[in-house]
Coordinates of C-alpha atoms in Angstrom, one line a residue:
X126 CA 31.8 27.0 -10.6
X127 CA 30.0 24.1 -12.1
X128 CA 31.8 22.0 -14.7
X129 CA 31.2 22.4 -18.2
X130 CA 30.0 18.8 -17.7
X131 CA 27.6 19.3 -15.3
X132 CA 26.1 22.3 -17.3
X133 CA 26.3 20.2 -20.1
X134 CA 24.5 17.6 -18.3
X135 CA 21.7 20.1 -17.1
X136 CA 21.2 21.4 -20.2
X137 CA 20.5 18.2 -22.0
X138 CA 18.2 17.2 -19.2
X139 CA 16.1 20.5 -19.9
X140 CA 15.9 19.7 -23.4
X141 CA 14.8 16.1 -22.5
X142 CA 12.0 17.6 -20.5
X143 CA 11.1 20.0 -23.7
X144 CA 10.9 16.8 -25.7
X145 CA 8.9 14.9 -23.4
X146 CA 6.6 18.0 -22.7
X147 CA 5.9 18.3 -26.6
X148 CA 5.1 14.6 -26.9
X149 CA 2.7 14.7 -24.5
X150 CA 3.9 13.0 -21.6
X151 CA 2.7 14.1 -18.0
X152 CA 6.0 14.5 -15.9
X153 CA 5.8 16.6 -13.2
X154 CA 9.0 17.8 -13.8
X155 CA 10.3 14.3 -13.6
X156 CA 12.0 13.7 -17.0
X157 CA 10.3 11.0 -18.6
X158 CA 9.0 9.7 -15.6
X159 CA 5.1 9.6 -15.5
X160 CA 3.6 11.5 -12.9
X161 CA 1.4 8.8 -11.8
X162 CA 4.9 7.1 -10.7
X163 CA 5.7 10.1 -8.5
X164 CA 2.9 10.4 -6.8
X165 CA 3.0 6.8 -5.4
X166 CA 6.7 6.6 -5.2
X167 CA 7.6 10.1 -3.8
X168 CA 5.0 10.2 -0.9
X169 CA 6.5 11.3 2.3
X170 CA 7.0 9.0 5.2
X171 CA 5.5 9.0 8.6
X172 CA 8.8 8.5 10.1
X173 CA 9.1 11.7 12.8
X174 CA 12.5 13.2 11.4
X175 CA 13.0 15.1 14.8
X176 CA 13.5 11.6 16.3
X177 CA 16.2 10.8 14.3
X178 CA 19.9 11.1 15.5
X179 CA 21.9 14.3 14.2
X180 CA 25.2 13.1 13.1
X181 CA 26.9 16.8 12.0
X182 CA 30.5 15.7 11.4
X183 CA 33.5 17.0 8.8
X184 CA 32.8 18.9 5.8
X185 CA 31.0 20.2 4.3
X186 CA 30.1 22.6 6.8
X187 CA 26.6 22.7 8.2
X188 CA 24.8 24.4 11.1
X189 CA 22.4 22.5 13.4
X190 CA 19.5 24.4 12.0
X191 CA 20.5 23.7 8.4
X192 CA 20.8 20.1 9.3
X193 CA 17.5 19.6 10.8
X194 CA 15.9 21.8 8.1
X195 CA 17.4 19.5 5.2
X196 CA 16.7 16.4 7.4
X197 CA 13.1 17.5 7.7
X198 CA 13.2 18.2 3.6
X199 CA 14.7 14.4 2.9
X200 CA 12.0 12.6 5.1
X201 CA 9.0 14.4 3.3
X202 CA 10.3 14.6 -0.1
X203 CA 13.2 11.7 -0.4
X204 CA 12.4 9.1 1.8
X205 CA 10.1 7.3 -0.1
X206 CA 12.4 6.7 -2.8
X207 CA 15.9 6.6 -1.3
X208 CA 15.0 5.3 2.1
X209 CA 15.5 6.5 5.5
X210 CA 19.1 5.4 5.7
X211 CA 19.6 6.4 2.3
X212 CA 20.8 3.0 0.8
X213 CA 18.6 3.1 -2.3
X214 CA 14.9 1.4 -2.5
X215 CA 13.1 2.6 -5.6
X216 CA 15.9 5.3 -5.7
X217 CA 19.6 5.4 -6.2
X218 CA 21.8 5.1 -2.8
X219 CA 22.8 8.3 -1.6
X220 CA 25.2 7.3 1.3
X221 CA 28.2 9.1 1.8
X222 CA 31.1 7.3 0.3
X223 CA 29.0 8.1 -3.1
X224 CA 27.9 11.6 -2.5
X225 CA 31.3 12.8 -1.2
X226 CA 33.1 11.7 -4.4
X227 CA 30.3 13.7 -6.1
X228 CA 31.0 16.7 -4.5
X229 CA 28.7 19.8 -3.7
X230 CA 28.4 21.4 -7.1
X231 CA 27.6 18.2 -8.8
X232 CA 24.7 17.4 -6.3
X233 CA 23.3 20.9 -6.9
X234 CA 23.1 20.4 -10.3
X235 CA 21.5 16.5 -9.7
X236 CA 19.0 18.1 -7.4
X237 CA 18.3 21.2 -9.3
X238 CA 18.1 19.6 -12.9
X239 CA 17.1 15.9 -11.8
X240 CA 17.7 13.1 -14.0
X241 CA 16.2 10.9 -16.7
X242 CA 15.8 8.3 -14.2
X243 CA 12.8 9.8 -12.3
X244 CA 14.8 12.1 -10.1
X245 CA 12.8 15.3 -9.5
X246 CA 14.0 18.6 -11.0
X247 CA 13.6 20.0 -7.7
X248 CA 15.5 23.2 -8.4
X249 CA 13.8 24.1 -12.1
X250 CA 10.6 23.2 -11.2
X251 CA 10.5 26.0 -8.2
X252 CA 9.8 23.6 -5.5
X253 CA 13.4 24.6 -3.9
X254 CA 15.2 27.7 -4.0
X255 CA 19.1 27.5 -5.1
X256 CA 19.9 28.5 -1.4
X257 CA 18.1 25.0 -0.2
X258 CA 19.2 23.3 -3.3
X259 CA 22.6 24.0 -1.9
X260 CA 21.6 23.1 1.7
X261 CA 20.4 19.5 0.4
X262 CA 23.7 19.2 -1.5
X263 CA 25.6 19.4 1.9
X264 CA 23.1 17.5 4.0
X265 CA 24.0 14.4 1.4
X266 CA 27.7 14.6 2.3
X267 CA 26.8 13.7 6.1
X268 CA 26.3 10.6 7.8
X269 CA 22.5 10.0 7.5
X270 CA 20.4 10.4 10.7
X271 CA 19.0 7.1 11.8
X272 CA 15.9 7.0 13.4
X273 CA 15.7 5.0 16.8
X274 CA 15.0 1.2 16.9
X275 CA 11.4 0.6 18.3
X276 CA 11.2 -3.0 20.2
X277 CA 9.2 -4.9 22.5
X278 CA 9.9 -2.4 25.2
X279 CA 8.5 0.7 23.2
X280 CA 5.8 -1.8 22.1
X281 CA 4.4 -2.3 25.6
X282 CA 4.7 1.0 26.5
X283 CA 1.8 2.3 24.1
X284 CA 0.0 -0.8 24.4
X285 CA -3.3 -0.6 25.8
X286 CA -6.4 -2.8 26.6
X287 CA -9.2 -0.4 26.7
X288 CA -12.1 -2.7 27.1
X289 CA -10.7 -6.3 28.6
X290 CA -11.5 -9.4 26.8
X291 CA -13.7 -10.8 29.7
X292 CA -15.8 -7.5 29.7
X293 CA -16.7 -7.4 26.2
X294 CA -20.5 -8.6 25.2
X295 CA -20.9 -12.2 24.6
X296 CA -23.1 -11.2 21.2
X297 CA -23.7 -8.9 18.9
X298 CA -25.5 -6.1 20.9
X299 CA -26.1 -3.7 17.9
X300 CA -28.8 -4.5 14.8
X301 CA -26.2 -3.6 12.3
X302 CA -25.6 -6.3 9.0
X303 CA -22.0 -6.6 10.0
X304 CA -21.6 -8.6 6.9
X305 CA -22.4 -5.7 4.7
X306 CA -20.6 -3.2 6.8
X307 CA -17.8 -1.0 5.3
X308 CA -14.7 0.4 7.0
X309 CA -13.6 3.5 5.0
X310 CA -10.5 5.3 5.5
X311 CA -10.5 8.9 5.9
X312 CA -6.8 9.6 5.2
X313 CA -5.9 13.1 6.2
X314 CA -8.3 13.1 9.6
X315 CA -6.9 9.7 11.4
X316 CA -9.9 8.2 11.4
X317 CA -12.1 5.4 9.7
X318 CA -15.8 5.8 9.3
X319 CA -18.1 2.7 9.4
X320 CA -20.6 2.7 6.7
X321 CA -23.7 0.9 6.7
X322 CA -23.9 -0.9 3.1
X323 CA -27.9 -1.3 3.7
X324 CA -28.8 2.3 4.7
X325 CA -25.8 3.9 3.4
X326 CA -25.2 6.0 6.8
X327 CA -22.5 6.3 9.1
X328 CA -22.8 4.1 12.0
X329 CA -19.5 5.5 13.7
X330 CA -16.3 7.3 13.3
X331 CA -13.6 6.0 15.3
X332 CA -9.9 7.8 15.9
X333 CA -7.2 5.7 14.3
X334 CA -3.5 6.3 13.4
X335 CA -2.4 8.3 10.4
X336 CA -3.5 7.6 7.0
X337 CA -4.8 4.3 7.6
X338 CA -3.4 2.0 4.9
X339 CA -5.5 -1.3 5.0
X340 CA -8.5 -2.7 7.2
X341 CA -8.4 -6.4 7.9
X342 CA -11.3 -8.4 9.7
X343 CA -10.3 -11.5 12.3
X344 CA -11.6 -14.9 11.0
X345 CA -14.7 -14.6 12.7
X346 CA -15.7 -11.4 11.8
X347 CA -16.1 -10.0 15.1
X348 CA -12.8 -7.6 15.3
X349 CA -11.7 -5.2 12.8
X350 CA -7.8 -4.2 12.5
X351 CA -6.8 -1.2 11.2
X352 CA -3.0 0.1 10.9
X353 CA -1.8 3.7 10.1
X354 CA 1.1 5.0 8.3
X355 CA 2.4 5.6 11.6
X356 CA 2.3 1.9 13.1
X357 CA -0.6 2.7 15.3
X358 CA -3.1 -0.4 15.2
X359 CA -6.9 -0.2 16.4
X360 CA -8.6 -3.2 17.2
X361 CA -12.3 -2.7 16.8
X362 CA -14.9 -4.8 18.1
X363 CA -17.9 -5.0 15.8
X364 CA -20.3 -6.6 18.5
X365 CA -20.5 -3.4 20.8
X366 CA -23.6 -1.3 20.8
X367 CA -21.7 1.2 19.2
X368 CA -18.4 -0.3 17.5
X369 CA -15.2 1.4 19.5
X370 CA -11.3 0.4 20.0
X371 CA -10.9 -2.2 22.5
X372 CA -7.0 -2.5 22.1
X373 CA -4.5 -0.4 20.5
X374 CA -0.7 -0.5 20.2
X375 CA 2.0 1.3 18.4
X376 CA 4.3 -1.2 16.9
X377 CA 6.9 0.9 14.9
X378 CA 7.5 4.4 13.3
X379 CA 5.8 3.3 9.7
X380 CA 4.0 0.4 8.8
X381 CA 1.7 -0.6 6.1
X382 CA 0.0 -4.3 7.0
X383 CA -1.6 -5.9 9.5
X384 CA -3.5 -9.2 9.2
X385 CA -5.0 -12.0 11.6
X386 CA -4.8 -16.0 12.0
X387 CA -7.4 -17.5 9.9
X388 CA -6.0 -21.1 9.7
X389 CA -8.5 -24.2 11.1
X390 CA -8.1 -24.0 14.6
X391 CA -6.1 -21.2 15.0
X392 CA -9.0 -18.5 14.0
X393 CA -8.2 -15.0 16.1
X394 CA -5.6 -16.4 17.5
X395 CA -3.2 -13.9 16.7
X396 CA -2.6 -10.9 14.9
X397 CA 0.6 -9.9 13.1
X398 CA 1.8 -6.6 11.7
X399 CA 4.9 -5.3 9.3
X400 CA 6.5 -2.2 9.7
X401 CA 8.9 0.1 7.3
X402 CA 10.7 1.6 10.3
X403 CA 12.2 -0.3 11.7
X404 CA 12.2 -3.0 9.3
X405 CA 10.4 -6.1 11.1
X406 CA 7.2 -7.8 11.9
X407 CA 5.6 -8.7 15.0
X408 CA 3.1 -11.3 16.5
X409 CA 0.8 -10.3 18.8
X410 CA -2.4 -11.8 20.6
X411 CA -5.7 -11.7 18.8
X412 CA -7.7 -10.6 21.5
X413 CA -5.7 -8.2 23.0
X414 CA -2.8 -7.1 20.9
X415 CA -0.1 -8.0 23.2
X416 CA 3.1 -7.9 21.3
X417 CA 4.4 -11.7 21.7
X418 CA 7.2 -12.1 18.9
X419 CA 9.1 -9.5 17.0
X420 CA 11.0 -10.6 13.9
X421 CA 13.9 -8.1 12.3
X422 CA 13.9 -8.3 8.4
X423 CA 17.2 -7.2 7.6
X424 CA 19.5 -9.0 5.3
X425 CA 20.3 -10.0 2.0
X426 CA 18.9 -9.1 -1.2
X427 CA 17.6 -11.9 -3.2
X428 CA 19.3 -11.0 -6.8
X429 CA 22.6 -9.4 -5.6
X430 CA 22.9 -11.2 -2.2
X431 CA 24.1 -7.8 -0.7
X432 CA 22.9 -6.8 2.5
X433 CA 20.2 -4.1 2.8
X434 CA 19.7 -2.2 6.4
X435 CA 16.0 -1.3 5.5
X436 CA 14.1 -3.9 4.1
X437 CA 10.4 -2.9 4.4
X438 CA 7.7 -5.0 5.4
X439 CA 5.0 -5.1 2.6
X440 CA 2.0 -6.9 2.6
X441 CA 1.0 -9.8 4.7
X442 CA -1.8 -12.5 4.2
X443 CA -2.6 -15.1 6.5
X444 CA -2.4 -19.0 4.8
X445 CA -5.7 -21.1 4.4
X446 CA -3.3 -24.4 3.9
X447 CA -0.8 -24.1 6.9
X448 CA -1.0 -22.3 10.5
X449 CA 1.2 -19.4 8.4
X450 CA 1.5 -15.6 7.5
X451 CA 2.4 -14.8 4.3
X452 CA 5.3 -11.9 4.5
X453 CA 6.2 -9.8 1.9
X454 CA 9.9 -7.9 2.8
X455 CA 10.2 -5.4 0.0
X456 CA 14.0 -4.5 -0.7
X457 CA 15.4 -8.0 -0.9
X458 CA 12.6 -9.6 -2.4
X459 CA 11.8 -12.5 0.0
X460 CA 8.8 -13.9 1.2
X461 CA 8.4 -15.4 4.5
X462 CA 6.1 -17.9 5.6
X463 CA 5.8 -17.9 9.1
X464 CA 4.9 -20.8 10.7
X465 CA 2.9 -19.4 14.2
X466 CA 2.6 -22.7 15.6
X467 CA 5.3 -22.5 18.3
X468 CA 6.5 -18.5 18.5
X469 CA 9.6 -20.0 21.0
X470 CA 10.5 -22.2 17.9
X471 CA 9.6 -20.0 15.1
X472 CA 10.1 -21.4 11.8
X473 CA 10.6 -19.2 9.0
X474 CA 10.5 -20.8 5.2
X475 CA 12.3 -17.9 3.1
X476 CA 11.0 -18.0 -0.5
X477 CA 13.4 -16.0 -3.0
X478 CA 11.1 -14.2 -5.3
X479 CA 12.1 -10.4 -6.9
X480 CA 12.9 -7.3 -5.3
X481 CA 10.5 -4.3 -4.4
X482 CA 7.6 -7.0 -3.6
X483 CA 4.6 -4.7 -2.5
X484 CA 1.0 -5.6 -2.6
X485 CA -1.0 -8.9 -3.8
X486 CA -3.9 -11.4 -3.2
X487 CA -5.2 -14.8 -3.4
X488 CA -6.6 -16.6 -6.8
X489 CA -9.8 -18.1 -6.7
X490 CA -8.7 -21.2 -5.0
X491 CA -7.3 -19.5 -1.9
X492 CA -4.2 -21.9 -2.7
X493 CA -1.9 -19.3 -4.7
X494 CA -0.7 -16.3 -3.3
X495 CA 0.1 -13.7 -6.3
X496 CA 2.3 -10.5 -5.4
X497 CA 3.6 -7.8 -7.4
X498 CA 7.6 -7.2 -7.3
X499 CA 6.5 -3.5 -8.4
X500 CA 9.7 -2.2 -9.7
X501 CA 11.0 -5.6 -11.0
X502 CA 7.9 -5.5 -13.2
X503 CA 6.7 -9.2 -12.3
X504 CA 4.0 -11.0 -10.3
X505 CA 5.7 -13.4 -8.0
X506 CA 3.7 -16.7 -7.6
X507 CA 3.7 -18.6 -4.4
X508 CA 2.4 -22.1 -3.8
X509 CA 0.9 -21.9 -0.1
X510 CA 0.3 -25.7 0.3
X511 CA 4.1 -26.5 -1.0
X512 CA 5.7 -23.3 0.6
X513 CA 7.3 -22.8 -3.0
X514 CA 7.9 -20.3 -5.6
X515 CA 5.4 -21.3 -8.5
X516 CA 6.1 -18.9 -10.9
X517 CA 7.4 -15.1 -11.8
X518 CA 5.2 -13.7 -14.7
X519 CA 6.6 -10.5 -16.5
X520 CA 3.8 -8.2 -16.5
X521 CA 3.7 -4.4 -17.4
X522 CA 5.4 -1.6 -15.9
X523 CA 4.8 -1.1 -12.0
X524 CA 2.5 -3.5 -11.3
X525 CA 0.1 -2.5 -7.9
X526 CA -3.2 -4.5 -8.0
X527 CA -4.2 -4.1 -4.4
X528 CA -5.4 -7.5 -4.0
X529 CA -6.4 -7.9 -7.5
X530 CA -9.2 -9.5 -9.2
X531 CA -10.2 -13.1 -9.6
X532 CA -12.6 -14.2 -12.4
X533 CA -13.4 -17.2 -15.0
X534 CA -11.9 -16.1 -18.6
X535 CA -14.2 -17.0 -21.5
X536 CA -11.4 -18.2 -23.4
X537 CA -8.6 -19.0 -20.9
X538 CA -10.4 -20.4 -17.9
X539 CA -9.5 -19.1 -13.9
X540 CA -7.7 -16.1 -14.0
X541 CA -6.2 -13.2 -11.7
X542 CA -5.5 -10.0 -12.9
X543 CA -3.7 -6.8 -12.0
X544 CA -3.3 -2.8 -13.3
X545 CA -0.2 -0.9 -13.5
X546 CA 0.9 2.2 -12.1
X547 CA 3.4 2.9 -14.9
X548 CA 1.2 2.3 -18.0
X549 CA -2.2 1.8 -18.9
X550 CA -2.1 -2.3 -19.4
X551 CA -4.3 -5.0 -17.5
X552 CA -2.0 -8.3 -17.5
X553 CA -4.3 -11.4 -17.0
X554 CA -2.8 -14.1 -16.0
X555 CA -4.2 -17.7 -15.8
X556 CA -4.5 -19.6 -12.5
X557 CA -5.6 -22.8 -13.1
X558 CA -2.6 -25.4 -13.0
X559 CA -4.9 -28.3 -12.6
X560 CA -7.5 -27.8 -15.6
X561 CA -5.7 -25.3 -17.9
X562 CA -2.3 -26.2 -17.3
X563 CA -1.3 -24.4 -20.6
X564 CA -2.4 -21.4 -19.5
X565 CA -1.0 -21.4 -15.9
X566 CA 1.2 -18.7 -14.7
X567 CA 1.5 -17.0 -18.0
X568 CA 0.3 -13.7 -19.0
X569 CA -2.8 -14.8 -21.4
X570 CA -4.2 -11.6 -21.8
X571 CA -2.2 -7.6 -21.8
X572 CA -5.4 -5.5 -22.7
X573 CA -5.1 -1.7 -22.5
X574 CA -7.1 0.6 -19.8
X575 CA -7.7 4.1 -20.1
X576 CA -4.1 5.2 -18.7
X577 CA -1.7 4.6 -16.0
X578 CA -1.9 5.6 -12.4
X579 CA -3.5 2.7 -11.5
X580 CA -3.9 1.7 -7.9
X581 CA -7.0 -1.1 -7.6
X582 CA -8.6 -3.4 -10.0
X583 CA -11.9 -5.2 -8.8
X584 CA -14.6 -7.7 -9.7
X585 CA -16.7 -10.1 -7.8
X586 CA -17.8 -13.9 -8.2
X587 CA -21.2 -12.5 -8.9
X588 CA -20.4 -9.6 -11.1
X589 CA -19.7 -9.9 -15.0
X590 CA -17.6 -6.5 -14.6
X591 CA -13.9 -5.2 -14.0
X592 CA -13.2 -2.0 -12.9
X593 CA -10.1 -0.4 -13.2
X594 CA -9.7 2.9 -11.4
X595 CA -6.8 5.4 -12.4
X596 CA -6.5 7.7 -9.3
X597 CA -2.5 8.9 -9.8
X598 CA -3.2 9.6 -13.6
X599 CA -2.2 13.1 -14.4
X600 CA -5.2 13.7 -16.8
X601 CA -7.9 14.8 -14.2
X602 CA -10.6 13.5 -16.8
X603 CA -8.8 9.9 -16.1
X604 CA -8.4 10.4 -12.6
X605 CA -12.1 11.0 -12.0
X606 CA -13.5 8.3 -13.8
X607 CA -13.0 4.7 -13.8
X608 CA -12.7 1.9 -16.7
X609 CA -15.1 -0.8 -16.8
X610 CA -14.8 -3.8 -19.2
X611 CA -17.2 -6.7 -19.9
X612 CA -15.4 -10.0 -18.7
X613 CA -17.3 -12.1 -21.2
X614 CA -16.0 -9.9 -23.7
X615 CA -13.1 -8.3 -22.8
X616 CA -11.6 -7.5 -26.5
X617 CA -14.3 -5.0 -27.1
X618 CA -12.5 -2.5 -24.8
X619 CA -14.0 -0.6 -21.8
X620 CA -16.9 2.0 -21.2
X621 CA -15.7 5.3 -19.0
X622 CA -17.5 5.6 -15.9
X623 CA -17.5 9.4 -14.9
X624 CA -17.9 8.8 -11.1
X625 CA -16.7 12.7 -9.9
X626 CA -19.1 13.9 -12.3
X627 CA -21.7 12.0 -10.7
X628 CA -20.5 12.8 -6.9
X629 CA -21.4 16.9 -7.9
X630 CA -18.6 18.1 -5.6
X631 CA -17.6 21.4 -7.4
X632 CA -13.5 22.2 -7.3
X633 CA -11.1 20.0 -6.3
X634 CA -8.8 16.8 -7.5
X635 CA -11.6 14.7 -6.8
X636 CA -9.5 11.6 -7.7
X637 CA -11.6 8.6 -7.8
X638 CA -10.1 5.1 -6.1
X639 CA -10.7 1.8 -5.0
X640 CA -13.7 -0.1 -6.1
X641 CA -15.3 -2.1 -3.7
X642 CA -18.3 -4.7 -3.9
X643 CA -21.1 -5.0 -1.3
X644 CA -21.4 -8.7 0.6
X645 CA -24.4 -9.3 -2.6
X646 CA -22.0 -8.5 -5.1
X647 CA -24.7 -6.3 -6.8
X648 CA -23.2 -2.7 -6.0
X649 CA -19.8 -1.4 -6.3
X650 CA -18.6 1.6 -4.3
X651 CA -16.0 4.6 -5.3
X652 CA -14.6 6.9 -3.2
X653 CA -13.9 10.5 -4.6
X654 CA -10.9 11.5 -2.6
X655 CA -10.9 15.2 -2.5
X656 CA -8.6 17.9 -1.0
X657 CA -8.8 18.2 2.9
X658 CA -10.7 21.3 2.8
X659 CA -12.7 20.6 0.3
X660 CA -16.0 18.3 0.0
X661 CA -15.6 14.4 -1.0
X662 CA -18.3 11.5 -1.2
X663 CA -18.9 7.6 -1.9
X664 CA -20.5 6.4 -5.0
X665 CA -22.5 3.7 -5.1
X666 CA -23.0 2.2 -8.5
X667 CA -25.6 -0.6 -9.6
X668 CA -22.9 -3.2 -11.3
X669 CA -25.9 -4.8 -13.7
X670 CA -26.7 -1.7 -15.2
X671 CA -23.6 0.4 -14.6
X672 CA -25.7 3.4 -13.5
X673 CA -25.4 5.7 -10.7
X674 CA -27.6 4.5 -7.4
X675 CA -26.5 6.6 -4.8
X676 CA -23.9 9.2 -3.7
X677 CA -23.0 9.1 0.4
X678 CA -22.4 12.7 1.2
X679 CA -21.4 13.8 5.1
X680 CA -19.4 16.5 6.3
X681 CA -17.5 13.7 8.4
X682 CA -16.6 12.1 5.2
X683 CA -13.2 13.9 4.9
X684 CA -10.7 12.7 2.4
X685 CA -12.1 9.0 1.6
X686 CA -9.4 6.7 0.4
X687 CA -9.6 2.8 0.8
X688 CA -12.9 0.8 1.7
X689 CA -13.2 -2.5 2.8
X690 CA -16.8 -4.6 3.1
X691 CA -16.4 -6.7 6.0
X692 CA -17.5 -10.3 4.3
X693 CA -15.7 -9.8 1.6
X694 CA -12.4 -9.0 3.6
X695 CA -13.3 -11.7 5.5
X696 CA -13.4 -14.1 3.2
X697 CA -10.9 -12.9 0.8
X698 CA -13.2 -12.3 -2.1
X699 CA -12.2 -10.1 -4.8

């Protein structure tokens, strides 16, 4: 029987849920936690749960079938927050030393009713039946099953050079205007579409890994690198008559980041990818993807100096100041400056920042890397010339800049901006310590957008507009539109552009995501991300007039999300 204390806690949580709902906050069944947070954090991991070792031992009893089913549910619903090993990430640790002390009845109540800190109320929401809740409570008291490691031998077993370098074209064989080409993620199809920015037509659809997270260009602009959440990398040669994959490799079980060397004299020499599982990064040959060096990231957290077994590799960027890659290690809060001059005697400078590092980008000078420590509500600033932390800047709740937005503020000079998942604010940070030292690495503006749930913010050196999406906001009117600010008059507020309405797609969630400019900086493209069985589109807006220019519709555009213009991605223009 559940104790009176647990029942009382459950009623208190239910009352809190009701109060939050009555106050108008969108919770998606997470008391006090915006739906936008959980839509982002609670996403399923790409690691195949069937590969994890089963460790059924001791009490409480479970059958093999129950254990397998509970493992699947945990990987799909829980691992994104609590970690594959249940050591804690953005969610609390759920290791047996903790869960066994709590006991089955306590865990059942917690799973059923959730918590104000953001734990879903899986039971009262109807997502999990009482029988499944009981099964999950028992599962959490057993040792967590660990996926297998994935090292050099496993990587080489998946490595394929489809077209060797000496058999590739010596010059561009197609008539595409490559600098204005877009690589568009077709999330649920495991594909990318290459879209001609001039004609607005799809020129190729290429099979990739699951849910491509980013596209990156080699320094020369010839090769396109894409990485799926399942850690598969495709290297696509844009010079071929019809661009196709020329090399591929799977570098782990789950991943988010890929980049190539850009420092003068090292262009296209190396590629690098970072994985969520196992927690590590690998440096590869830039022409063939041959894996050359694997480096693990397990270690101590930057704040409490405690060991973390699952510190995932998030954003990676290529330095313009040194032959280095800059690697974000999420859970430990460390930024690694990886010198690739001598892989046999690898030099890594470790910079302590703040925990839960995620995405980020360069300032306009390409010297300072600004990156979100999302659950710490900070932006870390790294001086890539000195290989030192320049600042930690407090911002809003769960910053998620993508690569951020650089522009010249009429009052504060050069700045970089981020939007947020957890609130409606846009933080504007000064980035010019030479000419505007009084504003450098300070939040000089804190302006309001139309809501939380933002994934990307974007402008362009030739634009006076600042675009902010709100794709994960629970209000459809907000998630289906974007806010646009006049950079020269940020205080006057924003205009709302009804992007999804302009697409005329009919039913569906129609989330509008990731503004991306064309090479010229006079068009901005948006993905209207619909269900996989519904029509999606790309909407192109005239940046000068903020009016609809065209809608790109094609039956092959299934769940489009990220878009990456070749020129802007090559040159870190944002």
